PDB file of C-alpha atoms in Angstrom:
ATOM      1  CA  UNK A   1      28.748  -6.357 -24.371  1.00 62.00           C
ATOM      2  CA  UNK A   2      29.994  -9.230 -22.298  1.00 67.00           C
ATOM      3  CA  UNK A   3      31.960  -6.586 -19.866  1.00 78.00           C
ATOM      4  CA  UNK A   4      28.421  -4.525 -19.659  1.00 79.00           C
ATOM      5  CA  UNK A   5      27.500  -8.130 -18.546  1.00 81.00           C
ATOM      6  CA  UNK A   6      29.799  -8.067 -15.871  1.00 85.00           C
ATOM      7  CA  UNK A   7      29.880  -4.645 -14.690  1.00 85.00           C
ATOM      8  CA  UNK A   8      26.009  -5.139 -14.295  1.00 82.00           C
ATOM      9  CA  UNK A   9      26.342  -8.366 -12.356  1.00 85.00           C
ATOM     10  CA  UNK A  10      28.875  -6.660  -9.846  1.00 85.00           C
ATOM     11  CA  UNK A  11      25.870  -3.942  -9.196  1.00 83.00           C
ATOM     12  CA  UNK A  12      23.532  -6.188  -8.223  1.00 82.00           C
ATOM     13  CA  UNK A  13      23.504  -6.248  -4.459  1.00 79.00           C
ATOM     14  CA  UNK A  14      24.245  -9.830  -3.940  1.00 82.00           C
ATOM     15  CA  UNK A  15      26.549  -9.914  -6.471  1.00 86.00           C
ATOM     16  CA  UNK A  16      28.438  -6.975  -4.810  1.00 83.00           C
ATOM     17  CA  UNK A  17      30.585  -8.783  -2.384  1.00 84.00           C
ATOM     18  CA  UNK A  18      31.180 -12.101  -4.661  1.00 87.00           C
ATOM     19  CA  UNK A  19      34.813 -12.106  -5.946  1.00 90.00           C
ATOM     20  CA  UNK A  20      35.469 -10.860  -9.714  1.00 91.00           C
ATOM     21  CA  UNK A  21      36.366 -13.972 -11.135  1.00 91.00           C
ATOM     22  CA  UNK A  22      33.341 -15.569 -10.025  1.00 91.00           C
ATOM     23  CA  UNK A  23      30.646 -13.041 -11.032  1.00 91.00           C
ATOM     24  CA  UNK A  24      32.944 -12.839 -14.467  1.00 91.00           C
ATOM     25  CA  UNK A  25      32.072 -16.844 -14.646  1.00 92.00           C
ATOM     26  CA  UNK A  26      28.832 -15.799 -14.678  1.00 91.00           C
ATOM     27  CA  UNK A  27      28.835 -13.178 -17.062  1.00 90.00           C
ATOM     28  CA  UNK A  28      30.596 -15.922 -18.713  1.00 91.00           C
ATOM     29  CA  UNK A  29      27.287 -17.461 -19.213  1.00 91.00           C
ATOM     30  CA  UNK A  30      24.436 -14.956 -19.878  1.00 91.00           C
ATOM     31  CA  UNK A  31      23.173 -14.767 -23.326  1.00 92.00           C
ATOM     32  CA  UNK A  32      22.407 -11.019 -25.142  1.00 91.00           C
ATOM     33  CA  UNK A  33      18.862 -10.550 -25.661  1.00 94.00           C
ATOM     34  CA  UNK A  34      17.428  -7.563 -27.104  1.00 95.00           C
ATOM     35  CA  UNK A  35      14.163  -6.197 -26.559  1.00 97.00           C
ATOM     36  CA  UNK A  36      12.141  -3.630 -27.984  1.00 97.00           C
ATOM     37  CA  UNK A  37       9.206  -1.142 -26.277  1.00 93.00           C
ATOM     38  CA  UNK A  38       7.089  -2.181 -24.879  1.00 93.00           C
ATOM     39  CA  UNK A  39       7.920  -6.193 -25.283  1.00 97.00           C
ATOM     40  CA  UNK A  40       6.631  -8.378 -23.181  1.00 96.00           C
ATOM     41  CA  UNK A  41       9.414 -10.482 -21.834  1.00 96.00           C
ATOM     42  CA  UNK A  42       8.342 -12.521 -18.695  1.00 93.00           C
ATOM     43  CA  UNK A  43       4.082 -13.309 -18.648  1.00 93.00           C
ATOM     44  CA  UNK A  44       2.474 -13.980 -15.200  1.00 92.00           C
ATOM     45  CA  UNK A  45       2.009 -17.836 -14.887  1.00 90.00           C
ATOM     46  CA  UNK A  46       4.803 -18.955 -17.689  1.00 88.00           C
ATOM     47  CA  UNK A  47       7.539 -21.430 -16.441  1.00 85.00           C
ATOM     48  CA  UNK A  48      10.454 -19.664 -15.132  1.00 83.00           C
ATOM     49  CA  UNK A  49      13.461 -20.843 -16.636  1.00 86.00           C
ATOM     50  CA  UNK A  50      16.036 -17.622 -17.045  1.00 90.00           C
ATOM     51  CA  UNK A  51      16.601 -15.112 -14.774  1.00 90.00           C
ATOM     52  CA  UNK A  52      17.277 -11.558 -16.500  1.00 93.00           C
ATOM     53  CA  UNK A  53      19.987  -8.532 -15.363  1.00 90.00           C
ATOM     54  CA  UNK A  54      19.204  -5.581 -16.784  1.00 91.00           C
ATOM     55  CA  UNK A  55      22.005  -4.276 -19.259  1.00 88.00           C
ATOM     56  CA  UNK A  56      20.449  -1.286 -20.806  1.00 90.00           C
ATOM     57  CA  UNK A  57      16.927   0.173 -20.493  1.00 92.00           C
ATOM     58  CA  UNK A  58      14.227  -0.005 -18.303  1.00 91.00           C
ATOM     59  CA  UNK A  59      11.550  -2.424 -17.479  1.00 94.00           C
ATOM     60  CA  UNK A  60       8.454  -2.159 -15.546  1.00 93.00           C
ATOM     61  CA  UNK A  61       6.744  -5.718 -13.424  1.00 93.00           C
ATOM     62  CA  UNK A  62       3.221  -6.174 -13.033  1.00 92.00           C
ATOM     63  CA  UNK A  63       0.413  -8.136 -12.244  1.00 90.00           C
ATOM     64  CA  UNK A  64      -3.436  -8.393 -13.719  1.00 87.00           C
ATOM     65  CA  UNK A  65      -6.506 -10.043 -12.981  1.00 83.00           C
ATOM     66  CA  UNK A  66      -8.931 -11.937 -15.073  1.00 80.00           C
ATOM     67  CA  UNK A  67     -10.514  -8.332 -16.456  1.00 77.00           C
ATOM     68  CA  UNK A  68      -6.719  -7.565 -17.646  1.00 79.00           C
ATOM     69  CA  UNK A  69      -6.956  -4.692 -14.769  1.00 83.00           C
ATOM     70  CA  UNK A  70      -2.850  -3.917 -14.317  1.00 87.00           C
ATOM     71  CA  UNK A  71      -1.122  -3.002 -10.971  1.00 87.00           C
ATOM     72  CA  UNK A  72       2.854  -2.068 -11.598  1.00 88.00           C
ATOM     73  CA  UNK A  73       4.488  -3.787  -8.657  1.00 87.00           C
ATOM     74  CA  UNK A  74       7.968  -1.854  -9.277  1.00 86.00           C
ATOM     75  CA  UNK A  75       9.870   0.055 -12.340  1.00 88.00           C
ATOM     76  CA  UNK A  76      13.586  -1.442 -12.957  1.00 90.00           C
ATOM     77  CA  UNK A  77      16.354  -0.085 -14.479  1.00 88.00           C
ATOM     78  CA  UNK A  78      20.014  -0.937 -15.319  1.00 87.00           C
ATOM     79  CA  UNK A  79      22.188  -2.693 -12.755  1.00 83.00           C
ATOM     80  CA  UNK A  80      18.810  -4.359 -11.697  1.00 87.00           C
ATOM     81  CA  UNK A  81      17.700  -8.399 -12.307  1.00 89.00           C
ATOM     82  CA  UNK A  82      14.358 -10.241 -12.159  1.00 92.00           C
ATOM     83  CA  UNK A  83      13.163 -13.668 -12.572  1.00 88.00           C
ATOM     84  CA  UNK A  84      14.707 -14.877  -9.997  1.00 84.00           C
ATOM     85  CA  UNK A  85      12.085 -16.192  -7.829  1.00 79.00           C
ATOM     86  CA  UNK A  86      10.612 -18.826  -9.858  1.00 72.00           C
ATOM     87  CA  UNK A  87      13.713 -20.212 -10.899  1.00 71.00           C
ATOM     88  CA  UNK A  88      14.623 -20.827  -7.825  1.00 75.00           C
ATOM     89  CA  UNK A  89      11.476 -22.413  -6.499  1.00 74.00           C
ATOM     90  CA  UNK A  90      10.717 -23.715  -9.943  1.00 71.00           C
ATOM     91  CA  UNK A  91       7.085 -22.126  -9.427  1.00 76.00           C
ATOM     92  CA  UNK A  92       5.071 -20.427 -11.972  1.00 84.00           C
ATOM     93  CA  UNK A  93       5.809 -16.694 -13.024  1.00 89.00           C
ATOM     94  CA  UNK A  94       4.528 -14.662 -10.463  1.00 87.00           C
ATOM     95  CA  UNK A  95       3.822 -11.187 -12.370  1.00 91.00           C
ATOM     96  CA  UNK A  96       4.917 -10.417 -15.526  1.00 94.00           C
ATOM     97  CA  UNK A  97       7.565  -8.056 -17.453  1.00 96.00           C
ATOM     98  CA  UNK A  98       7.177  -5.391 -20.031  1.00 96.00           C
ATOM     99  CA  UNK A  99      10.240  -2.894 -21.360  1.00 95.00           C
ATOM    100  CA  UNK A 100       9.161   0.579 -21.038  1.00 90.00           C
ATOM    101  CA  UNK A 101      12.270   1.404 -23.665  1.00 91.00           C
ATOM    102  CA  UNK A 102      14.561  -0.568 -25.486  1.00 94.00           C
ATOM    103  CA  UNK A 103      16.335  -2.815 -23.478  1.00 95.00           C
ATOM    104  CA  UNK A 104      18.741  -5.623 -23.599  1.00 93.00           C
ATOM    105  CA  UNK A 105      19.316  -8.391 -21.128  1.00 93.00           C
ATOM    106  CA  UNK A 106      21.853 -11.073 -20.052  1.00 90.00           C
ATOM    107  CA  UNK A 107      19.702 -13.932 -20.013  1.00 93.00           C
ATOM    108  CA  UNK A 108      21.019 -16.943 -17.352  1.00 92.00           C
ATOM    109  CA  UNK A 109      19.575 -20.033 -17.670  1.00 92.00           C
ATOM    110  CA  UNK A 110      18.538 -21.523 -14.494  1.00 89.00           C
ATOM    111  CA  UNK A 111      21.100 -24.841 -15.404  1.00 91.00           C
ATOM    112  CA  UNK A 112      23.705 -22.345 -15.451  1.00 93.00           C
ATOM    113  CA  UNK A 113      22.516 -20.002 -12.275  1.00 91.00           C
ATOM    114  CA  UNK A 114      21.974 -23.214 -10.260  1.00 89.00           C
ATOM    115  CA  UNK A 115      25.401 -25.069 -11.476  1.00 92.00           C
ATOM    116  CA  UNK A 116      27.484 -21.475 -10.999  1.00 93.00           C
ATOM    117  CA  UNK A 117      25.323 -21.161  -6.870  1.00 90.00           C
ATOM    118  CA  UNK A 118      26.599 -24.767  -6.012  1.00 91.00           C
ATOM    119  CA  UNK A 119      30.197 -23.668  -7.300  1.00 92.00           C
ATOM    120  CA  UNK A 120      30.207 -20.378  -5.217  1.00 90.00           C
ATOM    121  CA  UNK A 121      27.914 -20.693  -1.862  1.00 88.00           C
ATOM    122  CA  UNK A 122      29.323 -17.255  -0.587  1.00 85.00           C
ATOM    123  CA  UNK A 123      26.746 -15.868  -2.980  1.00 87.00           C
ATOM    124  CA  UNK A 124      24.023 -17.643  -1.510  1.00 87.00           C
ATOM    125  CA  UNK A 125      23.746 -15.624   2.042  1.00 86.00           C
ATOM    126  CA  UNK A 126      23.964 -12.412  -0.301  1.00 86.00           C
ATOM    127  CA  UNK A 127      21.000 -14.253  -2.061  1.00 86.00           C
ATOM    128  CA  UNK A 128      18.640 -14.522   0.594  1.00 87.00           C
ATOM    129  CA  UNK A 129      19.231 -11.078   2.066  1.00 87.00           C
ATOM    130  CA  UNK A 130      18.423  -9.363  -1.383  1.00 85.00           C
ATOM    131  CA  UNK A 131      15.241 -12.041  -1.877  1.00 84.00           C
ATOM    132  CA  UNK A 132      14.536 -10.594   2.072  1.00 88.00           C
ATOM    133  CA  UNK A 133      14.770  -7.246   1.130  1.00 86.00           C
ATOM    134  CA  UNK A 134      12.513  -7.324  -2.127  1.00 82.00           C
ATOM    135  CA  UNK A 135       9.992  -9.073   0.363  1.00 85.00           C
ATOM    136  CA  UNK A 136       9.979  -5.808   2.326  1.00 89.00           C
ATOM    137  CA  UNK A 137       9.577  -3.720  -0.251  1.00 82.00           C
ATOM    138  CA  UNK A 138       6.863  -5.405  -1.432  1.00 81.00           C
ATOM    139  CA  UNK A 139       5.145  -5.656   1.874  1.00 86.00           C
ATOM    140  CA  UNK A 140       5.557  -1.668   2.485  1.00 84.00           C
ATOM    141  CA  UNK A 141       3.854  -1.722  -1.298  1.00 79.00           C
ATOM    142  CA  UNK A 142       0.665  -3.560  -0.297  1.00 81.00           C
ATOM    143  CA  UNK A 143       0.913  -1.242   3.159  1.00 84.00           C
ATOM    144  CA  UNK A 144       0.488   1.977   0.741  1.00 81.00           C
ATOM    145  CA  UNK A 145      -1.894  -0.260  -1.249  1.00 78.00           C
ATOM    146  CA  UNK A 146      -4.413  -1.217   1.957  1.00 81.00           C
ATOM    147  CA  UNK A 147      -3.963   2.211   4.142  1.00 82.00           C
ATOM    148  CA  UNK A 148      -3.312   4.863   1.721  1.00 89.00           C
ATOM    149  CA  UNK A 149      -6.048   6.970  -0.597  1.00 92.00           C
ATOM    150  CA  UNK A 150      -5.262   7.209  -4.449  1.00 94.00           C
ATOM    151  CA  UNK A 151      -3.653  11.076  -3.463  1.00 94.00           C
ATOM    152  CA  UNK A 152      -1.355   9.688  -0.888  1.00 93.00           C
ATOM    153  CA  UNK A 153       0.320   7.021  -3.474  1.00 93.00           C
ATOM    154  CA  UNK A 154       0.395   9.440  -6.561  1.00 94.00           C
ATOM    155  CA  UNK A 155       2.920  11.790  -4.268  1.00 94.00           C
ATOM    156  CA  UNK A 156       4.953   8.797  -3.031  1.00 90.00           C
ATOM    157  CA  UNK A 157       5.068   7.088  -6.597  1.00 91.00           C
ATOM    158  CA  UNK A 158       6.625  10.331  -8.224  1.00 93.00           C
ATOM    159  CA  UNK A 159       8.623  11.433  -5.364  1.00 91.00           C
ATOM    160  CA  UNK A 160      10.221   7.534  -5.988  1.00 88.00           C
ATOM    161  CA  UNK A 161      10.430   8.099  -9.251  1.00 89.00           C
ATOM    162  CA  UNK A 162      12.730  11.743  -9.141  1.00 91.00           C
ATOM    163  CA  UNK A 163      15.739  12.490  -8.637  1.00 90.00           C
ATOM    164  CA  UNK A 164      17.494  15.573  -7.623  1.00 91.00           C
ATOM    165  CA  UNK A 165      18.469  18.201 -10.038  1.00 91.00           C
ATOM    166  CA  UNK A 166      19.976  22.181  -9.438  1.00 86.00           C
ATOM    167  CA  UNK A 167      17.626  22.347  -5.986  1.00 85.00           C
ATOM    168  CA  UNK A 168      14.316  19.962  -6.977  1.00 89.00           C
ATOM    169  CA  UNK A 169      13.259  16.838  -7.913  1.00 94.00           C
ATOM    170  CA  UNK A 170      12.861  16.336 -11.909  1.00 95.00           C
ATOM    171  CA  UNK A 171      11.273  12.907 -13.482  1.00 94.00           C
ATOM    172  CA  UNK A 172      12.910  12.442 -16.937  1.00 90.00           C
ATOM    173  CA  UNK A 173      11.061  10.267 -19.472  1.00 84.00           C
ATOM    174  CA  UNK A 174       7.382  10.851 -17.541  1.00 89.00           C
ATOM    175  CA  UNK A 175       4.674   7.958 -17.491  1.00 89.00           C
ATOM    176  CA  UNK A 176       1.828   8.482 -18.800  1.00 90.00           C
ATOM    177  CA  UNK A 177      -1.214   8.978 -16.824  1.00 92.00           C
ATOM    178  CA  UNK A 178      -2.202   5.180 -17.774  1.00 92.00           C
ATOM    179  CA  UNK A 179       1.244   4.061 -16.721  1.00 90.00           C
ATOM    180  CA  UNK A 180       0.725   6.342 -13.071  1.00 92.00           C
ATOM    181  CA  UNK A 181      -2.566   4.803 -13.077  1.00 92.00           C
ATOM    182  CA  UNK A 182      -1.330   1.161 -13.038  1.00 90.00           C
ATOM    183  CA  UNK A 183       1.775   2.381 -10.689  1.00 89.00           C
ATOM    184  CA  UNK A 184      -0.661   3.795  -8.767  1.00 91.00           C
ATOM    185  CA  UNK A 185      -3.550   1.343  -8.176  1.00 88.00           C
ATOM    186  CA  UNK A 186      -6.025   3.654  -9.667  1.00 90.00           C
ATOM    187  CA  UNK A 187      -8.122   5.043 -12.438  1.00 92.00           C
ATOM    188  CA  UNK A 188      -6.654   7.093 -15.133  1.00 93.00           C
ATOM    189  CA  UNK A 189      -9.286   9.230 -14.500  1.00 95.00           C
ATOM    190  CA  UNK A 190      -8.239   9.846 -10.850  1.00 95.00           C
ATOM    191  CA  UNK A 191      -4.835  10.191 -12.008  1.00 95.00           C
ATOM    192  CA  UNK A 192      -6.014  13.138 -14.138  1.00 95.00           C
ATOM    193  CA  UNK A 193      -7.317  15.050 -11.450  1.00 95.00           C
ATOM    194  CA  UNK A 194      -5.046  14.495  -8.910  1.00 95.00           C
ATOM    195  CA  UNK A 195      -2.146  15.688 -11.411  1.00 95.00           C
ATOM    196  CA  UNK A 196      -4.373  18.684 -12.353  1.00 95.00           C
ATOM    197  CA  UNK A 197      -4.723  19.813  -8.607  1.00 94.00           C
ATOM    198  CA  UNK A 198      -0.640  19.131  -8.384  1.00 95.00           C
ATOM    199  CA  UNK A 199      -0.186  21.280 -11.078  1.00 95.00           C
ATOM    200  CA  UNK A 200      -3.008  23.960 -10.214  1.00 94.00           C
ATOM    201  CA  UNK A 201      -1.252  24.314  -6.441  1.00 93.00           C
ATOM    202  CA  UNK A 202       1.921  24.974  -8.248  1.00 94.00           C
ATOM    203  CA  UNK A 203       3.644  21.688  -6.481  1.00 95.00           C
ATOM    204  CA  UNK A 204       4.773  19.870 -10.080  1.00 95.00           C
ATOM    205  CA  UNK A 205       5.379  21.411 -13.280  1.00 94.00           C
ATOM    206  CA  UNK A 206       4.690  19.405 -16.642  1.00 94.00           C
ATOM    207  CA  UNK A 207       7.347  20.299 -19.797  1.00 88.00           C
ATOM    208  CA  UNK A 208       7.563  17.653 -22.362  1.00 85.00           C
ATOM    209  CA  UNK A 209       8.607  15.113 -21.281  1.00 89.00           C
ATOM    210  CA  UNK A 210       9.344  15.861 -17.610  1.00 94.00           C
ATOM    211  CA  UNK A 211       7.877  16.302 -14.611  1.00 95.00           C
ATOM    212  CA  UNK A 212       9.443  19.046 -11.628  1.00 94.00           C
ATOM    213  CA  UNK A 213       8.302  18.637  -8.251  1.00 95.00           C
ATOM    214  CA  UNK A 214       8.884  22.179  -7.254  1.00 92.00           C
ATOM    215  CA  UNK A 215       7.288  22.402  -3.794  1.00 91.00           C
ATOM    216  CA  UNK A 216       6.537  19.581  -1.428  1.00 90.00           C
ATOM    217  CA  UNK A 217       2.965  18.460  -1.742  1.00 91.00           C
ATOM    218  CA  UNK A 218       0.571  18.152   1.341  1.00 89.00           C
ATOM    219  CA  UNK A 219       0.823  15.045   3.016  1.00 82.00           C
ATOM    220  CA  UNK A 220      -3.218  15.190   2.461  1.00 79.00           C
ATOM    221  CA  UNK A 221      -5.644  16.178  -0.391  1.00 75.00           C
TER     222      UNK A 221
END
């Protein structure tokens, strides 16, 4: 488990250019924690203490407001880490973190994640340009959020979510339409009838537990 550990850690994009024996170091230190679905592991205002790579599974971060309406900022996977932020500004949890399947993480404290940075700055420019990206992304998210209708962000959340299989894009493991909703920034309702439209055009097929995007949807409902 402790290789999956490392072979993880060298995924992660500011991990990618550190040397072996230092990202091993920190391997070194993560602790195996095993989830199961639908577990919440991180809770929006909590002290952040750890920060959490993704060995296996998949995870989904959100935040909610006082009527426990949800918003899914981003879905993770594998190869991917969070929890970094407030550990290293020692600030509150900003959003919280739920497995959408069962899912173990290497847990780093942030003694350890703080001791192992001072021991290898090279990893700390890699830092801030991964920290620098995630800000993008998550200014292009509240973009979509502000300027585009609940159609608009339904298309771009499941072409995000496919990938490319024998000519067209296939989602494996499909959300619910609760889970689009809160991906979304919608309804469930909504949800419903823009996937019924999708469907009705011929532009997605629904099997099981799939979803095929056969034709490109209009850029407008």
């Amino acid at each position: 488990m402790q290789q999956e550990v490392f072979s993880n850690l060298k995924s992660v994009s500011f991990l990618a250019k550190v040397p072996d024996e230092a990202v091993a170091a920190l391997a070194a230190k993560a602790k195996m924690v095993k989830f199961p679905k639908q577990a919440v592991i991180i809770s929006e205002g909590d002290e952040g203490s750890s920060l959490y790579v993704i060995v296996t599974g998949k995870v989904r971060v959100y935040t909610s407001d006082e009527k426990s309406k949800e918003v899914t900022l981003t879905v993770q996977k594998s190869g991917s880490y969070f929890g970094e932020l407030a550990l290293l500004c020692g600030e509150r949890r900003s959003a919280s973190v739920e497995t959408l399947e069962k899912t173990v993480c290497g847990m780093i404290s942030r003694d350890d994640f703080k001791v192992w940075l001072a021991d290898h700055p090279e990893a700390v420019a890699e830092l801030l340009r991964a920290l620098s990206e995630k800000i993008i992304l998550l200014t292009e998210r509240v973009k979509q959020m502000a300027l585009s209708n609940v159609y608009e962000r339904t298309i771009k959340v499941l072409q995000d979510m496919a990938n490319p299989e024998d000519g067209v894009s296939v989602i494996r493991n499909r959300p619910t339409q609760q889970e689009l909703a809160n991906m979304v920034g919608s309804s469930r309702e909504m949800i419903n009838k823009v996937m019924k439209e999708l469907t009705k055009g011929g532009y997605i097929v629904i099997q099981d537990k799939s979803i095929r995007i056969e034709n490109k949807p209009p850029a407008c409902w």
